[in-house]
Coordinates of C-alpha atoms in Angstrom, one line a residue:
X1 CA 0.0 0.0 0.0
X2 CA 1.4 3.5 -1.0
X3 CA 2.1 5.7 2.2
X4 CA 0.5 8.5 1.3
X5 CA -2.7 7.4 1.0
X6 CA -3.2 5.0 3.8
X7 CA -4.8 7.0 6.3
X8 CA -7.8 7.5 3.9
X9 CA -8.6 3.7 3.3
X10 CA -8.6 2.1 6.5
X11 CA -8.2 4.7 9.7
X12 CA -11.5 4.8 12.1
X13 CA -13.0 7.9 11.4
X14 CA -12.7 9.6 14.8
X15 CA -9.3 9.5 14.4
X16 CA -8.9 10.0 10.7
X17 CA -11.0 13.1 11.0
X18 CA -8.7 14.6 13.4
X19 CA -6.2 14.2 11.0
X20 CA -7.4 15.7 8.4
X21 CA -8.5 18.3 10.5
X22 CA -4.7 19.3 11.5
X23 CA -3.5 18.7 7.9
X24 CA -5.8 21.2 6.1
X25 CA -5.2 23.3 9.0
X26 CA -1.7 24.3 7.4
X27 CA -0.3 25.7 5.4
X28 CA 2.7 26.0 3.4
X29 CA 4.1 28.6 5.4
X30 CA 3.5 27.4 8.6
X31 CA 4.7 23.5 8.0
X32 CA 4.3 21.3 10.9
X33 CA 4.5 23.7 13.9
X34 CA 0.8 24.6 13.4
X35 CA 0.0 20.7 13.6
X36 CA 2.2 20.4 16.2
X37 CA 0.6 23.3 18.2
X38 CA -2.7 21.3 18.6
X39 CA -4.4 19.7 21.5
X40 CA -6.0 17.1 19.5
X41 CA -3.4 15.5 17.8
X42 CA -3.1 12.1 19.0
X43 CA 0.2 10.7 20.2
X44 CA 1.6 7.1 22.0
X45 CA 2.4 6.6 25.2
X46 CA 2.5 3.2 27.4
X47 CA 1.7 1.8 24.5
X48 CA -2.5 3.1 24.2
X49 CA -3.0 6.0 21.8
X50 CA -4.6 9.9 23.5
X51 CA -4.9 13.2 22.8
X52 CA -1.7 15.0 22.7
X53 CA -1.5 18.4 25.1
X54 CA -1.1 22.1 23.5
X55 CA 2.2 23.1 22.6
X56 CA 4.0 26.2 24.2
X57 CA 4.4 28.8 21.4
X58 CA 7.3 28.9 18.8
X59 CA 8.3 32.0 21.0
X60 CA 8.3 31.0 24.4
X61 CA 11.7 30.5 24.8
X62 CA 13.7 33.7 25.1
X63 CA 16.5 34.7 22.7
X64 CA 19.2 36.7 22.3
X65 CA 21.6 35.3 24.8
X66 CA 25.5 34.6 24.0
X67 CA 26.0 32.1 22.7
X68 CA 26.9 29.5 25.6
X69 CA 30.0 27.4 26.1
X70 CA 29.8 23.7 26.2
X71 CA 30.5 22.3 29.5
X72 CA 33.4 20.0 29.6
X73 CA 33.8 16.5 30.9
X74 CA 36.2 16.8 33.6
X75 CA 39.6 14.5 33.1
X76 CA 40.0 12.6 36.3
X77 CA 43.2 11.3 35.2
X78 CA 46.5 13.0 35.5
X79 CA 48.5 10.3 33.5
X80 CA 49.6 11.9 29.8
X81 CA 47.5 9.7 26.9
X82 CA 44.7 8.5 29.3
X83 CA 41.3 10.5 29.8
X84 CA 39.3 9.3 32.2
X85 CA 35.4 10.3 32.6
X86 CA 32.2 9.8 34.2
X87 CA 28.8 10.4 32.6
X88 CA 25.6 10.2 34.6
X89 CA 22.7 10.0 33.0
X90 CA 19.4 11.2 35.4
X91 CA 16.7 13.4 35.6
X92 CA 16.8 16.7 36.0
X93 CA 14.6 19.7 35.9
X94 CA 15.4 23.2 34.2
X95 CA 12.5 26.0 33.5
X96 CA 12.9 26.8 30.4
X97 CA 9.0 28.3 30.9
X98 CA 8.2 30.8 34.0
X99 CA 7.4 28.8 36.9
X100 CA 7.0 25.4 34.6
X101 CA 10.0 23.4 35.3
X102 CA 11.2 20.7 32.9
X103 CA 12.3 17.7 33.4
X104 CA 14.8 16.7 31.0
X105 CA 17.4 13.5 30.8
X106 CA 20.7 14.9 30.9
X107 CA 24.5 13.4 31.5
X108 CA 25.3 15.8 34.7
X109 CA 23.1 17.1 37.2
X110 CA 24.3 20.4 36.5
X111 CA 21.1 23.1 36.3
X112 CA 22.9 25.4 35.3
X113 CA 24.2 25.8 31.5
X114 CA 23.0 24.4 28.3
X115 CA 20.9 21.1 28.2
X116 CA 23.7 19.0 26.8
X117 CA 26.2 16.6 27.3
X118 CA 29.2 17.7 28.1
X119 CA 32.0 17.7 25.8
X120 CA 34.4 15.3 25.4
X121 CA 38.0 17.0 24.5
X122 CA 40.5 14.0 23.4
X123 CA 43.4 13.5 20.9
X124 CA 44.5 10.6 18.8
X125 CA 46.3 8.3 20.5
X126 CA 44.7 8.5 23.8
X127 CA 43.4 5.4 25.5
X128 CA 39.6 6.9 26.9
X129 CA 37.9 5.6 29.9
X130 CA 34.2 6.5 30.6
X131 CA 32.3 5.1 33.4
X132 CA 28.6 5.7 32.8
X133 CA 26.0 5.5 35.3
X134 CA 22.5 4.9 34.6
X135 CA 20.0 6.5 36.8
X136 CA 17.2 6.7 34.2
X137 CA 13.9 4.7 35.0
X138 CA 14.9 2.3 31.4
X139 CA 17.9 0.6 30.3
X140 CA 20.3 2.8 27.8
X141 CA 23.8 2.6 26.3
X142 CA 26.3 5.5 25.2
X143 CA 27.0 5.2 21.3
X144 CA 30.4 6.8 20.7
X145 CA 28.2 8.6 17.0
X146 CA 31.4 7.8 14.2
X147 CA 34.3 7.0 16.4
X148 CA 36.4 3.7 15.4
X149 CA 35.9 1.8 18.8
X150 CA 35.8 -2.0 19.5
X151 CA 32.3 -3.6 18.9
X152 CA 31.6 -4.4 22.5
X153 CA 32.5 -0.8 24.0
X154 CA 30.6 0.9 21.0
X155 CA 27.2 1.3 23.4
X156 CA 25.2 -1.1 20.4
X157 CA 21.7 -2.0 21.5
X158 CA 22.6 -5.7 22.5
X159 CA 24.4 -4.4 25.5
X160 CA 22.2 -2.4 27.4
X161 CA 22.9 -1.0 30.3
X162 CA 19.9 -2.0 33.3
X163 CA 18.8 1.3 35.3
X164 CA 20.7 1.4 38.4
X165 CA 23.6 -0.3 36.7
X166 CA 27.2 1.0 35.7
X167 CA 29.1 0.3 32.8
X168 CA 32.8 1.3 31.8
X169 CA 33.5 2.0 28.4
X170 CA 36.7 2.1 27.5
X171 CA 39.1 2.2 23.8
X172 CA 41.9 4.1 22.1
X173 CA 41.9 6.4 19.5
X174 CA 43.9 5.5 16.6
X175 CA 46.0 7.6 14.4
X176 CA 44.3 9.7 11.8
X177 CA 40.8 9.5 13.7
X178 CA 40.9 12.9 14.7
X179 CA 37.0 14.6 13.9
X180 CA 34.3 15.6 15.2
X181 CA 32.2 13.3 16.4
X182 CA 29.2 13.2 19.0
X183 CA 27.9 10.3 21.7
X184 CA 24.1 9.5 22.4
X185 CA 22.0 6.6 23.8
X186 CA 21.3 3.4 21.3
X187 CA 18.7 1.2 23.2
X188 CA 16.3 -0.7 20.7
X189 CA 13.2 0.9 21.0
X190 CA 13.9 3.6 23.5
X191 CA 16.9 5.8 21.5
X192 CA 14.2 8.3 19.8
X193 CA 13.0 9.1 23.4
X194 CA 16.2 9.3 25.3
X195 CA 17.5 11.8 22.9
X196 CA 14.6 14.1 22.6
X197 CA 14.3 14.5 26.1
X198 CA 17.8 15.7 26.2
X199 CA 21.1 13.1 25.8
X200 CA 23.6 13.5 23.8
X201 CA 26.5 15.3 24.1
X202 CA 29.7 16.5 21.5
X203 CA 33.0 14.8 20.8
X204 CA 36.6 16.5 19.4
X205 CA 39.2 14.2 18.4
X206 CA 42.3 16.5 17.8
X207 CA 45.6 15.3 16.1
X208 CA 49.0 16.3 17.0
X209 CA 49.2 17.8 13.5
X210 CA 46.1 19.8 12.5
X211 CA 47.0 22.7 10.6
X212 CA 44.2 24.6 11.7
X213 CA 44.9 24.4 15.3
X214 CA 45.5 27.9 16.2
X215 CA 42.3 29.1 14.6
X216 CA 40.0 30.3 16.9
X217 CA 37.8 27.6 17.5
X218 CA 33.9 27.8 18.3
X219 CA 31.4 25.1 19.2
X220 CA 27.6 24.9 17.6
X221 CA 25.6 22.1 18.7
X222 CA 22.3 22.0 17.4
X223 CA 19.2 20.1 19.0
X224 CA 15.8 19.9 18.9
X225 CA 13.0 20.4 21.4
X226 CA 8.9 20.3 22.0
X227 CA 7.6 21.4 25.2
X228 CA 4.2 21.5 26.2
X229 CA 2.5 24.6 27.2
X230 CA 3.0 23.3 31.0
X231 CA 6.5 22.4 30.9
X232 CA 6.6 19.1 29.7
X233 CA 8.3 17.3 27.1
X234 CA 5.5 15.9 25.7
X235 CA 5.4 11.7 24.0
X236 CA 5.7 11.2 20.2
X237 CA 2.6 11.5 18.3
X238 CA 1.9 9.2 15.1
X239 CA 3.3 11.8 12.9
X240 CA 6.4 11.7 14.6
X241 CA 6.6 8.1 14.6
X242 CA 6.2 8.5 10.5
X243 CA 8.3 11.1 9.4
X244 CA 10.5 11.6 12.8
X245 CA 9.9 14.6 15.5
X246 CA 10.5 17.6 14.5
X247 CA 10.5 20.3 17.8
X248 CA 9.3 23.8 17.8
X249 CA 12.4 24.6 19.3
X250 CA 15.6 24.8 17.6
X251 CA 18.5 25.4 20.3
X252 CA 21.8 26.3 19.6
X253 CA 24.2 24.9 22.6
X254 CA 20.9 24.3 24.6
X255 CA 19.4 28.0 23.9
X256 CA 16.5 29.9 21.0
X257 CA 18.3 31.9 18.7
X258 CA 21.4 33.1 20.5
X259 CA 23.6 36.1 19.5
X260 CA 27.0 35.1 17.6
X261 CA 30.2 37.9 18.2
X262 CA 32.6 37.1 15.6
X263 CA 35.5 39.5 15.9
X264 CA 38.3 37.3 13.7
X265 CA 38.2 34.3 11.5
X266 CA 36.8 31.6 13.3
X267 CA 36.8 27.9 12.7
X268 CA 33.2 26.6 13.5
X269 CA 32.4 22.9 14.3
X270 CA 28.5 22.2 13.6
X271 CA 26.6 19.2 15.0
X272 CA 22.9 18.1 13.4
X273 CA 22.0 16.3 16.6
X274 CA 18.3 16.1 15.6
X275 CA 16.0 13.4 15.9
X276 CA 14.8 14.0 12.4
X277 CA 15.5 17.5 11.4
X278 CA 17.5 18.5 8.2
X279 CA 19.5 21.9 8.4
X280 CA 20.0 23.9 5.1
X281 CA 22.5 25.9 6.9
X282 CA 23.8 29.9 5.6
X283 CA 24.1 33.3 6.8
X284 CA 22.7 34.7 4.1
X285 CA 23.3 35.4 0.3
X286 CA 26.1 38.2 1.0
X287 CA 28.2 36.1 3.8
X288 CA 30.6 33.0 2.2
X289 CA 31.9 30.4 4.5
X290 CA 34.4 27.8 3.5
X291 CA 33.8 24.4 4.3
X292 CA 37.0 22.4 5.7
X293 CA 36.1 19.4 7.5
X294 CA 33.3 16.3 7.3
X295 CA 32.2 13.7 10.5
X296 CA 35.7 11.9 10.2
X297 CA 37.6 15.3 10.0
X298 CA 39.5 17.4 7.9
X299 CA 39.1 17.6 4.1
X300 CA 41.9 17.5 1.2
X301 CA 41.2 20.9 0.4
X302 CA 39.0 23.5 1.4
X303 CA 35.4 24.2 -0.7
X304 CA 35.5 27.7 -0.9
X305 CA 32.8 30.5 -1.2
X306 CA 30.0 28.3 0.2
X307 CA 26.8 29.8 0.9
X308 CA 24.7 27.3 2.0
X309 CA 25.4 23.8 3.6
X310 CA 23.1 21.0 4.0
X311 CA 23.4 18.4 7.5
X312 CA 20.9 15.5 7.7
X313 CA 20.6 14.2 11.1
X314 CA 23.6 13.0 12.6
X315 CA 26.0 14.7 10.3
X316 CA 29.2 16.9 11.4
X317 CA 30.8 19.4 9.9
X318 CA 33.8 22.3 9.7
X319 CA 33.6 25.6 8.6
X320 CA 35.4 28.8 8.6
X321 CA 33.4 31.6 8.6
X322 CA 35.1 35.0 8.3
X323 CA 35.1 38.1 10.6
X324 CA 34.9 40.6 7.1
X325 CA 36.3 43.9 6.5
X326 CA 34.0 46.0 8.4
X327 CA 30.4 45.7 11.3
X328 CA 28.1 43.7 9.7
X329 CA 25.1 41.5 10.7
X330 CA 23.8 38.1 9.6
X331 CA 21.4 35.3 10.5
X332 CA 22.4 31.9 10.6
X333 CA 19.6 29.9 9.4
X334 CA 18.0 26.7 8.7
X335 CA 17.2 27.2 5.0
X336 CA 13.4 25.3 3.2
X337 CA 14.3 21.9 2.8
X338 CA 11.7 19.5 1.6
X339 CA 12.7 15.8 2.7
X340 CA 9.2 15.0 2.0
X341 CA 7.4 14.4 5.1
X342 CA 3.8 12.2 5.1
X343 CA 0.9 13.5 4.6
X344 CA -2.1 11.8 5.9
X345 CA -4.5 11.9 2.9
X346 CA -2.1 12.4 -0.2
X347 CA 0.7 13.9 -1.2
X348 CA 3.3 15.2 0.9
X349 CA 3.4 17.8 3.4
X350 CA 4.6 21.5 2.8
X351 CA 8.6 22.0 3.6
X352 CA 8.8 23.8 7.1
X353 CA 9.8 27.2 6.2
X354 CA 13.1 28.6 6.8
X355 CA 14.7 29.0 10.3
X356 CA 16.5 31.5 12.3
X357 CA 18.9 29.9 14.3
X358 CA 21.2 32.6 15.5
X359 CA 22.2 36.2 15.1
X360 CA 25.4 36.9 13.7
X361 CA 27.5 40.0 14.7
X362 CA 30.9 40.5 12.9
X363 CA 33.1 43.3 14.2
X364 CA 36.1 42.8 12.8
X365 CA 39.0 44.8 15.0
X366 CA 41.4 47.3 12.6
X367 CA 44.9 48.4 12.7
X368 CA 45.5 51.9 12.3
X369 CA 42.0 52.7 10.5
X370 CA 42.8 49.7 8.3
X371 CA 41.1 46.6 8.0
X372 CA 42.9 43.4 9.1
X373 CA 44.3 40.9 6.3
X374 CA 42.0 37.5 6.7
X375 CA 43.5 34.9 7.6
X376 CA 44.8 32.2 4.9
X377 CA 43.2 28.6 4.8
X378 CA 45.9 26.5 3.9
X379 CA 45.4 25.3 0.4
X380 CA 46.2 21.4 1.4
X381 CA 44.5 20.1 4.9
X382 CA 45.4 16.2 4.9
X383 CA 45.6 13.6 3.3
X384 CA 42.3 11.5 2.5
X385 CA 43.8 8.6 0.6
X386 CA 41.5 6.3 -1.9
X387 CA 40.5 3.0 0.0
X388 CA 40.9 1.2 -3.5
X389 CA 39.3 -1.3 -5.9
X390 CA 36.9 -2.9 -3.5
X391 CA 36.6 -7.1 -3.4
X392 CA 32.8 -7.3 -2.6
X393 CA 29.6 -5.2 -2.8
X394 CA 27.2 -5.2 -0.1
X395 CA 23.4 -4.2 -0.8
X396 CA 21.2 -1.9 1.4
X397 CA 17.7 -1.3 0.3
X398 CA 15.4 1.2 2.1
X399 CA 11.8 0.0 2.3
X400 CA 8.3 0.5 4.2
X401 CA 5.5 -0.8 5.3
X402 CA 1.9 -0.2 6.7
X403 CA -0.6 -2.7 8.2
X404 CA -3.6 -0.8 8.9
X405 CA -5.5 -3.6 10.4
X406 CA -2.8 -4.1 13.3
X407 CA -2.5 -0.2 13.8
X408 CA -6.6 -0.1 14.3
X409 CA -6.4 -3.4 17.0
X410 CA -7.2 -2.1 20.6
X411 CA -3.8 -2.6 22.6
X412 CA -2.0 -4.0 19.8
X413 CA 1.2 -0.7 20.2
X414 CA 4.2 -1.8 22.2
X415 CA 7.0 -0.2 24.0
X416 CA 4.3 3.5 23.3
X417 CA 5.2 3.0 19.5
X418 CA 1.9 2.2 16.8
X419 CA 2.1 -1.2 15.4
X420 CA 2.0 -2.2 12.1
X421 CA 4.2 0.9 11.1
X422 CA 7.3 -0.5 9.6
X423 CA 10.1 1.4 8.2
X424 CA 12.8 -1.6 6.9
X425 CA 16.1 -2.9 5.5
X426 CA 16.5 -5.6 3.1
X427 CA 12.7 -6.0 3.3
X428 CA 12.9 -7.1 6.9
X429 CA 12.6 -5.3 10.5
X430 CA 15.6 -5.2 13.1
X431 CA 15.5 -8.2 14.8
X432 CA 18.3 -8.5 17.6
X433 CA 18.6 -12.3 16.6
X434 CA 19.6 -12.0 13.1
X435 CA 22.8 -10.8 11.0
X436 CA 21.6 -9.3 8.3
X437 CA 25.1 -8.8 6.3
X438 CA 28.5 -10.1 6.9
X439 CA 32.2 -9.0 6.0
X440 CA 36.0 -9.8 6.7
X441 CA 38.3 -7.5 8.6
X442 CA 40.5 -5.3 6.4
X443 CA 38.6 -6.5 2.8
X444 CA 37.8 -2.9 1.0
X445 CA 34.0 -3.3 0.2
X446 CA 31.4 -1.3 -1.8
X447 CA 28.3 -1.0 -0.3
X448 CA 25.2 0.2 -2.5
X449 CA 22.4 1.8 -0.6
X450 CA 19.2 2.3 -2.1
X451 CA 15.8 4.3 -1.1
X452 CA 12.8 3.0 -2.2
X453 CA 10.6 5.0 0.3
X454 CA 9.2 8.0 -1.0
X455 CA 11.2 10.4 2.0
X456 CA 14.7 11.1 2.6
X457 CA 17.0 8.6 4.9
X458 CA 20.1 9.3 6.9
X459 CA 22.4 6.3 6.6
X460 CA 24.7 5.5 9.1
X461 CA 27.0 3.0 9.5
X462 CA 29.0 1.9 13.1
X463 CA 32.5 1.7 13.8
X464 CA 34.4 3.0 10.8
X465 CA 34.5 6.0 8.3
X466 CA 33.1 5.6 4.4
X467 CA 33.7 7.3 1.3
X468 CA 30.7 8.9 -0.9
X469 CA 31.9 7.5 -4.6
X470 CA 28.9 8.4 -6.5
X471 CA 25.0 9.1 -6.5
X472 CA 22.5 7.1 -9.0
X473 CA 19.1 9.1 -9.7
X474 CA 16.7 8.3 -12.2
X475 CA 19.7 6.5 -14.6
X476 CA 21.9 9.1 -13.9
X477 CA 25.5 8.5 -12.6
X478 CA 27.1 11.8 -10.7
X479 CA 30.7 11.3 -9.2
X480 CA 31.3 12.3 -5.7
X481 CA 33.0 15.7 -6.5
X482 CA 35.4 15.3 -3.4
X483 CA 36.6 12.9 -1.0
X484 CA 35.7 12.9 2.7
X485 CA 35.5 11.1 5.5
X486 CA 32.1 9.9 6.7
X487 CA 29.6 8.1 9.0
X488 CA 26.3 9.5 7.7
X489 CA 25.5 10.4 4.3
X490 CA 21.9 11.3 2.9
X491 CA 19.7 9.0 0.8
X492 CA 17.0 10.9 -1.7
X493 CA 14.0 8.5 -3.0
X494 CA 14.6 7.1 -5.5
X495 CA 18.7 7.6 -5.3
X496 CA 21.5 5.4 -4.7
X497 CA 24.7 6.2 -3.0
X498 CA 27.2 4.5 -3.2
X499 CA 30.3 3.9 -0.6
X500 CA 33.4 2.5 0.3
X501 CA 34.5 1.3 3.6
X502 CA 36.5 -1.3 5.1
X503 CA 36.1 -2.7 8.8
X504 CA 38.8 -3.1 10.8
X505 CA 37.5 -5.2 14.2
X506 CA 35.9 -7.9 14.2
X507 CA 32.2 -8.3 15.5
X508 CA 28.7 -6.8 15.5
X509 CA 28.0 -3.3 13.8
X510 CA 24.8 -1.9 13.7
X511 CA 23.5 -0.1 10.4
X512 CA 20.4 1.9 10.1
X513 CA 18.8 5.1 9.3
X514 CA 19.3 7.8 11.6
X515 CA 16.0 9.3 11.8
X516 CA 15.7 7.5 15.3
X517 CA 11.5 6.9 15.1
X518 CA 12.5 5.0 11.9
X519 CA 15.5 3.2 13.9
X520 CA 13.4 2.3 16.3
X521 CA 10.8 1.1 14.1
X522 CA 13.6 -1.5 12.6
X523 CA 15.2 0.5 9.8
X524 CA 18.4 -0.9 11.2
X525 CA 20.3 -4.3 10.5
X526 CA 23.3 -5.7 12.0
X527 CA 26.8 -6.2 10.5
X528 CA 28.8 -9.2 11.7
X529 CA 32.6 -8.5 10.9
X530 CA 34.9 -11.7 10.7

């Protein structure tokens, strides 16, 4: 059955009416947050359909604060090469709304500062030690998002970790791993909720030579968030489970559209850390921005005279984004992007409209009445060599599903999700007990991945770095124009991109689509490395 007609056929009518009630409620500049706003949208929670509550409005939450600085995770160890850490994850109430505290899931019981994890500063080489705690009322994990760890310290949903419970995580960070990368919860079932009621948290690997170390560095991690007019984060409604939640809260380092001073030439890292969100990033038509780095770090060379940047959920990158020649002002935004979300009669629904994500002041200082030279990006970053002529292919095939009869059966959801939605790979949905694909240590391997659904997909694969080779739409063959490092790459309908990637450990990797309401539905298979 096509998606985007489904409702139409076999939905009660109570409930189908309130649908279509909140669809042709918007319109195409308003996108989801109008649908979002209403009390009678219905959503899933211990595992029985109700009405969701009212949503606080889009400008509830104040702006134009500095930006904030990311907390640090504290090294407890003095000895040179080893970082040792402990992250807590718990409860723990901010008021982001007067007098309507919040109750978040954060790693730290810190109230004050931005909503999210702390960061975790480490170079290449060192051997990292995190002892996590788990005072959440469900079992988690910590996925290290991109980093090259050992299979059974890489937080996969096979090892979860029992509330109450304590786990140590510990690996070493090989040469040339240096990147950006970010950590959040993996649990089957349960990762969608953890992070959008707060965990995750940012990673920097740094080499020993990075030729862009002395650049003034800045930190933008981007998250979304819903809160109910009362304070509370509120479950996921069926059109988050479809086309993955989407917030009316973007927040920049935990905060609404804070105010940027950039007084030299900076070099930005940017984390999508959204459940489902894509970010068309620019500031703006009249202000260029070189890209420099992907998720697994620095590029060849720089791409110049950028203006606009697109991240899919779970993708990293680095910019450098110039003070000018003189005061100016700009707006970071999240530019119209149409991934194509569900309708629930036919069709799709309108792109949300662009974002402001943060106000930009440039103030560059001058000498003497004179302008400062800019700084020059060195033409050559690193090395990014060719992995080589693969020895296998491996196949990846997007897919979905919906059985109306099990969604309509009284008490038939599980685990607060709707059953008989099924988002899948390889025509099947994760199951824990089966491998879905296997390779061999160290063999060079091209993997195909294909979208058959009619929406975009974030694919992301554990425990190494890939390279984009090419894209296939409708017969057409285009060429990766560069070579990166990456652990997340965008899939169109319809497109296939293509990648090359080696493991290097042996044992499980998970693969899936990192829209985490379609993870969770079992758009993920498992990887057995031999």
């Amino acid at each position: 059955m096509i998606r985007r007609t489904f409702l139409t056929r076999a939905l009660s009518a109570a409930v189908a009416s309130l649908f279509a009630r909140n669809v042709s409620a918007q319109k195409p500049e308003n996108g989801m947050q109008d649908m979002q706003g209403m009390s009678d949208m219905p959503s899933m929670s211990g595992g029985k359909m109700h009405m969701a509550a009212t949503l606080a409005p889009a400008d509830a939450l104040p702006a134009g604060a500095p930006l904030a600085v990311l907390r640090k995770l504290t090294n407890e160890s003095s000895e040179p090469g080893v970082f040792l850490g402990t992250l807590v994850a718990q409860p723990v109430q901010h008021e982001f709304l007067p007098d309507k505290p919040t109750t978040f899931w954060q790693y730290g019981n810190t109230t004050q500062g931005p909503v999210v994890g702390p960061l975790i500063d480490v170079r290449e080489g060192d051997t990292v030690e995190i002892r996590f705690v788990n005072r959440l009322p469900q079992p988690s994990t910590i996925h290290w998002h991109g980093l090259p760890v050992p299979p059974d310290q890489d937080g996969n949903p096979s090892d979860p970790v029992a509330p109450g419970a304590t786990r140590v995580y510990r690996f070493t960070l090989p040469s040339g791993s240096a990147g950006t990368y970010w950590y959040h919860p993996h649990p089957h079932m349960k990762t969608a909720e953890q992070v959008f009621r707060g965990l995750a948290g940012p990673i920097v690997v740094r080499s020993a030579d990075d030729p862009l170390a002395a650049w003034p560095e800045r930190h933008l991690f981007l998250s979304d968030l819903r809160l109910a007019s009362d304070g509370s984060i509120p479950a996921n409604d069926m059109m988050d489970w479809m086309n993955g939640r989407e917030g009316q809260f973007v927040l920049v380092n935990g905060a609404r559209r804070p105010r940027i001073l950039v007084a030299t030439d900076e070099r930005w890292r940017v984390w999508n850390a959204c459940s489902a969100r894509y970010l068309r990033l620019s500031l703006g038509a009249g202000h260029r921005f070189a890209q420099v780095g992907t998720d697994g770090g620095l590029l060849e060379q720089p791409r110049e005279e950028l203006t606009e940047l697109l991240l899919a959920p779970g993708e990293r990158t680095e910019l450098i984004v110039r003070a000018g020649m003189g005061p100016a002002d700009a707006v970071l935004t999240a530019g119209v992007y149409d991934r194509r979300k569900m309708a629930m009669s036919h069709g799709s629904l309108p792109p949300e409209p662009h974002r402001a994500l943060a106000d930009v002041r440039f103030e560059p200082p001058s000498a003497a009445g004179n302008p400062l030279t800019p700084r020059a990006i060195p033409t050559s970053l690193r090395i990014v060599p060719s992995l080589g002529v693969p020895v296998t292919q491996k196949s990846v095939v997007f897919s979905e599903a919906m059985n109306m009869a099990a969604m309509q059966r009284s008490g038939a959801s599980t685990h607060g999700m709707p059953a008989g939605m099924t988002f899948m790979i390889n025509d099947a949905i994760f199951d824990p007990a089966r491998i879905s694909l296997t390779s061999r240590r160290g063999e060079v391997e091209l993997w195909s991945i294909e979208n058959r659904t009619d929406m975009d997909h974030p694919f992301h694969l554990h425990g190494t770095q890939f390279q984009v080779i090419d894209r296939e739409q409708g017969a057409v063959n285009t060429p990766e124009p560069y070579r990166a490092w990456r652990d997340t790459v965008n899939v169109q309908p319809g497109e296939t991109v293509r990648i090359a990637t080696v493991q290097e450990m042996a044992g499980n990797r998970m693969f899936h689509c990192h829209i985490l309401e379609h993870e969770d539905l079992g758009m993920m298979g498992t990887l057995k490395v031999i």
